[in-house]
PDB file of C-alpha atoms in Angstrom:
ATOM      1  CA  UNK O   8       0.365  -5.616  -0.406  1.00  0.00           C
ATOM      2  CA  UNK O   9       2.649  -4.913  -2.957  1.00  0.00           C
ATOM      3  CA  UNK O  10       6.257  -6.306  -2.238  1.00  0.00           C
ATOM      4  CA  UNK O  11       9.491  -6.032  -4.720  1.00  0.00           C
ATOM      5  CA  UNK O  12      12.259  -9.152  -3.562  1.00  0.00           C
ATOM      6  CA  UNK O  13      15.757  -9.125  -4.950  1.00  0.00           C
ATOM      7  CA  UNK O  14      17.994 -11.681  -5.589  1.00  0.00           C
ATOM      8  CA  UNK O  15      21.166 -13.017  -7.018  1.00  0.00           C
ATOM      9  CA  UNK O  16      23.523 -10.671  -4.771  1.00  0.00           C
ATOM     10  CA  UNK O  17      26.250 -11.891  -4.040  1.00  0.00           C
ATOM     11  CA  UNK O  18      30.542 -11.766  -4.222  1.00  0.00           C
ATOM     12  CA  UNK O  19      32.699 -12.038  -7.370  1.00  0.00           C
ATOM     13  CA  UNK O  20      35.939 -10.880  -7.764  1.00  0.00           C
ATOM     14  CA  UNK O  21      36.489  -7.922 -10.333  1.00  0.00           C
ATOM     15  CA  UNK O  22      35.541  -8.685 -14.003  1.00  0.00           C
ATOM     16  CA  UNK O  23      33.132 -11.075 -13.667  1.00  0.00           C
ATOM     17  CA  UNK O  24      29.621 -10.789 -13.407  1.00  0.00           C
ATOM     18  CA  UNK O  25      25.842 -11.181 -11.847  1.00  0.00           C
ATOM     19  CA  UNK O  26      22.231 -11.121 -12.541  1.00  0.00           C
ATOM     20  CA  UNK O  27      20.209  -9.669 -10.841  1.00  0.00           C
ATOM     21  CA  UNK O  28      16.208 -10.208 -10.334  1.00  0.00           C
ATOM     22  CA  UNK O  29      13.640  -8.681  -8.581  1.00  0.00           C
ATOM     23  CA  UNK O  30      10.037 -10.023  -9.053  1.00  0.00           C
ATOM     24  CA  UNK O  31       6.929  -8.258  -7.849  1.00  0.00           C
ATOM     25  CA  UNK O  32       3.853  -9.331  -6.416  1.00  0.00           C
ATOM     26  CA  UNK O  33       0.563  -7.482  -5.056  1.00  0.00           C
ATOM     27  CA  UNK O  34      -0.531  -6.149  -8.464  1.00  0.00           C
ATOM     28  CA  UNK O  35       0.244  -5.788 -12.021  1.00  0.00           C
ATOM     29  CA  UNK O  36       3.441  -3.117 -13.330  1.00  0.00           C
ATOM     30  CA  UNK O  37       2.651  -3.948 -16.890  1.00  0.00           C
ATOM     31  CA  UNK O  38       2.308   0.156 -17.572  1.00  0.00           C
ATOM     32  CA  UNK O  39       5.058   1.115 -14.522  1.00  0.00           C
ATOM     33  CA  UNK O  40       8.411   2.307 -15.434  1.00  0.00           C
ATOM     34  CA  UNK O  41      11.048  -0.210 -13.267  1.00  0.00           C
ATOM     35  CA  UNK O  42      14.504   0.461 -12.070  1.00  0.00           C
ATOM     36  CA  UNK O  43      17.698  -0.203 -10.304  1.00  0.00           C
ATOM     37  CA  UNK O  44      19.318   1.453  -8.056  1.00  0.00           C
ATOM     38  CA  UNK O  45      21.966   1.014  -5.946  1.00  0.00           C
ATOM     39  CA  UNK O  46      24.082   2.417  -2.281  1.00  0.00           C
ATOM     40  CA  UNK O  47      27.629   2.002  -1.818  1.00  0.00           C
ATOM     41  CA  UNK O  48      28.909   1.896   1.392  1.00  0.00           C
ATOM     42  CA  UNK O  49      28.881   5.192   3.260  1.00  0.00           C
ATOM     43  CA  UNK O  50      27.598   6.693   0.543  1.00  0.00           C
ATOM     44  CA  UNK O  51      24.543   8.144  -0.891  1.00  0.00           C
ATOM     45  CA  UNK O  52      21.420   6.031  -2.765  1.00  0.00           C
ATOM     46  CA  UNK O  53      22.057   6.392  -6.748  1.00  0.00           C
ATOM     47  CA  UNK O  54      20.953   5.749  -9.733  1.00  0.00           C
ATOM     48  CA  UNK O  55      21.909   2.804 -11.820  1.00  0.00           C
ATOM     49  CA  UNK O  56      18.864   1.827 -14.853  1.00  0.00           C
ATOM     50  CA  UNK O  57      15.900   2.131 -15.948  1.00  0.00           C
ATOM     51  CA  UNK O  58      13.324   0.635 -18.199  1.00  0.00           C
ATOM     52  CA  UNK O  59      10.019   2.060 -19.360  1.00  0.00           C
ATOM     53  CA  UNK O  60       6.849  -0.366 -19.679  1.00  0.00           C
ATOM     54  CA  UNK O  61       7.495  -0.356 -23.394  1.00  0.00           C
ATOM     55  CA  UNK O  62      11.040  -0.717 -23.310  1.00  0.00           C
ATOM     56  CA  UNK O  63      12.933   2.658 -23.628  1.00  0.00           C
ATOM     57  CA  UNK O  64      16.352   2.268 -21.245  1.00  0.00           C
ATOM     58  CA  UNK O  65      18.297   4.935 -19.616  1.00  0.00           C
ATOM     59  CA  UNK O  66      21.853   4.098 -17.754  1.00  0.00           C
ATOM     60  CA  UNK O  67      24.257   6.111 -15.157  1.00  0.00           C
ATOM     61  CA  UNK O  68      27.132   6.658 -16.853  1.00  0.00           C
ATOM     62  CA  UNK O  69      29.295   5.049 -14.033  1.00  0.00           C
ATOM     63  CA  UNK O  70      27.382   1.390 -15.885  1.00  0.00           C
ATOM     64  CA  UNK O  71      26.606   2.141 -19.564  1.00  0.00           C
ATOM     65  CA  UNK O  72      28.203  -0.697 -21.306  1.00  0.00           C
ATOM     66  CA  UNK O  73      28.443  -3.210 -18.729  1.00  0.00           C
ATOM     67  CA  UNK O  74      24.849  -3.421 -17.504  1.00  0.00           C
ATOM     68  CA  UNK O  75      21.736  -4.191 -19.106  1.00  0.00           C
ATOM     69  CA  UNK O  76      18.447  -3.486 -18.022  1.00  0.00           C
ATOM     70  CA  UNK O  77      15.586  -5.787 -18.948  1.00  0.00           C
ATOM     71  CA  UNK O  78      11.972  -7.049 -17.911  1.00  0.00           C
ATOM     72  CA  UNK O  79       9.833  -9.630 -18.058  1.00  0.00           C
ATOM     73  CA  UNK O  80       6.022  -8.210 -17.884  1.00  0.00           C
ATOM     74  CA  UNK O  81       4.379 -11.522 -17.672  1.00  0.00           C
ATOM     75  CA  UNK O  82       6.922 -12.349 -15.092  1.00  0.00           C
ATOM     76  CA  UNK O  83       5.754  -8.737 -13.313  1.00  0.00           C
ATOM     77  CA  UNK O  84      10.223  -8.923 -13.061  1.00  0.00           C
ATOM     78  CA  UNK O  85      13.051  -6.438 -13.676  1.00  0.00           C
ATOM     79  CA  UNK O  86      16.650  -7.918 -14.205  1.00  0.00           C
ATOM     80  CA  UNK O  87      20.022  -6.229 -14.048  1.00  0.00           C
ATOM     81  CA  UNK O  88      22.855  -8.278 -15.891  1.00  0.00           C
ATOM     82  CA  UNK O  89      26.166  -6.807 -14.693  1.00  0.00           C
ATOM     83  CA  UNK O  90      28.949  -7.948 -16.110  1.00  0.00           C
ATOM     84  CA  UNK O  91      32.965  -6.588 -16.089  1.00  0.00           C
ATOM     85  CA  UNK O  92      32.350  -5.727 -12.299  1.00  0.00           C
ATOM     86  CA  UNK O  93      34.792  -3.478 -10.358  1.00  0.00           C
ATOM     87  CA  UNK O  94      35.167  -2.745  -6.934  1.00  0.00           C
ATOM     88  CA  UNK O  95      33.112   0.743  -7.018  1.00  0.00           C
ATOM     89  CA  UNK O  96      29.940  -1.514  -7.942  1.00  0.00           C
ATOM     90  CA  UNK O  97      30.217  -3.011  -4.644  1.00  0.00           C
ATOM     91  CA  UNK O  98      26.758  -1.614  -3.087  1.00  0.00           C
ATOM     92  CA  UNK O  99      23.980  -2.747  -1.919  1.00  0.00           C
ATOM     93  CA  UNK O 100      21.279  -3.116  -5.237  1.00  0.00           C
ATOM     94  CA  UNK O 101      17.215  -1.745  -4.620  1.00  0.00           C
ATOM     95  CA  UNK O 102      14.592  -2.036  -6.996  1.00  0.00           C
ATOM     96  CA  UNK O 103      11.749   0.412  -7.655  1.00  0.00           C
ATOM     97  CA  UNK O 104       8.656   0.579  -9.626  1.00  0.00           C
ATOM     98  CA  UNK O 105       6.686   3.269 -10.593  1.00  0.00           C
ATOM     99  CA  UNK O 106       5.898   6.146 -12.408  1.00  0.00           C
ATOM    100  CA  UNK O 107       8.509   8.893 -11.980  1.00  0.00           C
ATOM    101  CA  UNK O 108       8.996  12.584 -13.699  1.00  0.00           C
ATOM    102  CA  UNK O 109      12.591  11.636 -14.259  1.00  0.00           C
ATOM    103  CA  UNK O 110      14.212   8.470 -14.709  1.00  0.00           C
ATOM    104  CA  UNK O 111      16.770   8.901 -12.424  1.00  0.00           C
ATOM    105  CA  UNK O 112      15.424  11.452  -9.389  1.00  0.00           C
ATOM    106  CA  UNK O 113      11.954   9.518  -9.759  1.00  0.00           C
ATOM    107  CA  UNK O 114      10.177   9.677  -7.557  1.00  0.00           C
ATOM    108  CA  UNK O 115       9.437   5.622  -7.231  1.00  0.00           C
ATOM    109  CA  UNK O 116       6.431   4.747  -5.311  1.00  0.00           C
ATOM    110  CA  UNK O 117       7.888   1.034  -4.300  1.00  0.00           C
ATOM    111  CA  UNK O 118      10.644  -0.272  -2.976  1.00  0.00           C
ATOM    112  CA  UNK O 119      12.503  -3.599  -2.242  1.00  0.00           C
ATOM    113  CA  UNK O 120      14.533  -4.470   0.993  1.00  0.00           C
ATOM    114  CA  UNK O 121      18.052  -4.700  -1.673  1.00  0.00           C
ATOM    115  CA  UNK O 122      20.634  -7.344  -1.947  1.00  0.00           C
ATOM    116  CA  UNK O 123      24.213  -7.188  -1.346  1.00  0.00           C
ATOM    117  CA  UNK O 124      26.530  -7.342  -3.983  1.00  0.00           C
ATOM    118  CA  UNK O 125      30.151  -6.728  -3.087  1.00  0.00           C
ATOM    119  CA  UNK O 126      33.013  -6.947  -5.922  1.00  0.00           C
ATOM    120  CA  UNK O 127      36.502  -8.441  -4.776  1.00  0.00           C
ATOM    121  CA  UNK O 128      39.669  -6.786  -6.290  1.00  0.00           C
TER     122      UNK O 128
END
């Protein structure tokens, strides 16, 4: 049974940093694309960043230059380093794994339950 478990969320002041982790289990995802999405309160889920099996990365315009996605294939884990956080980054952050047709539109096959990130002004 495949499981994706996110961690690292929390409350931080504007300008601060957080590092999210997503540990995958149940199978090996070395050849899959791994991604982060977020759902702000009262809004639709939106794409944040993706990383392919060979390290190619793609970011949403709103986070480019502030967030960095990385992965450790040996640990079956994807990370999201978030710097210079803004109140508008407040959301539930979900990791996703798959072989999407489009980095941002997906579809992705597996999803985590999410971790809350709250940025205070």
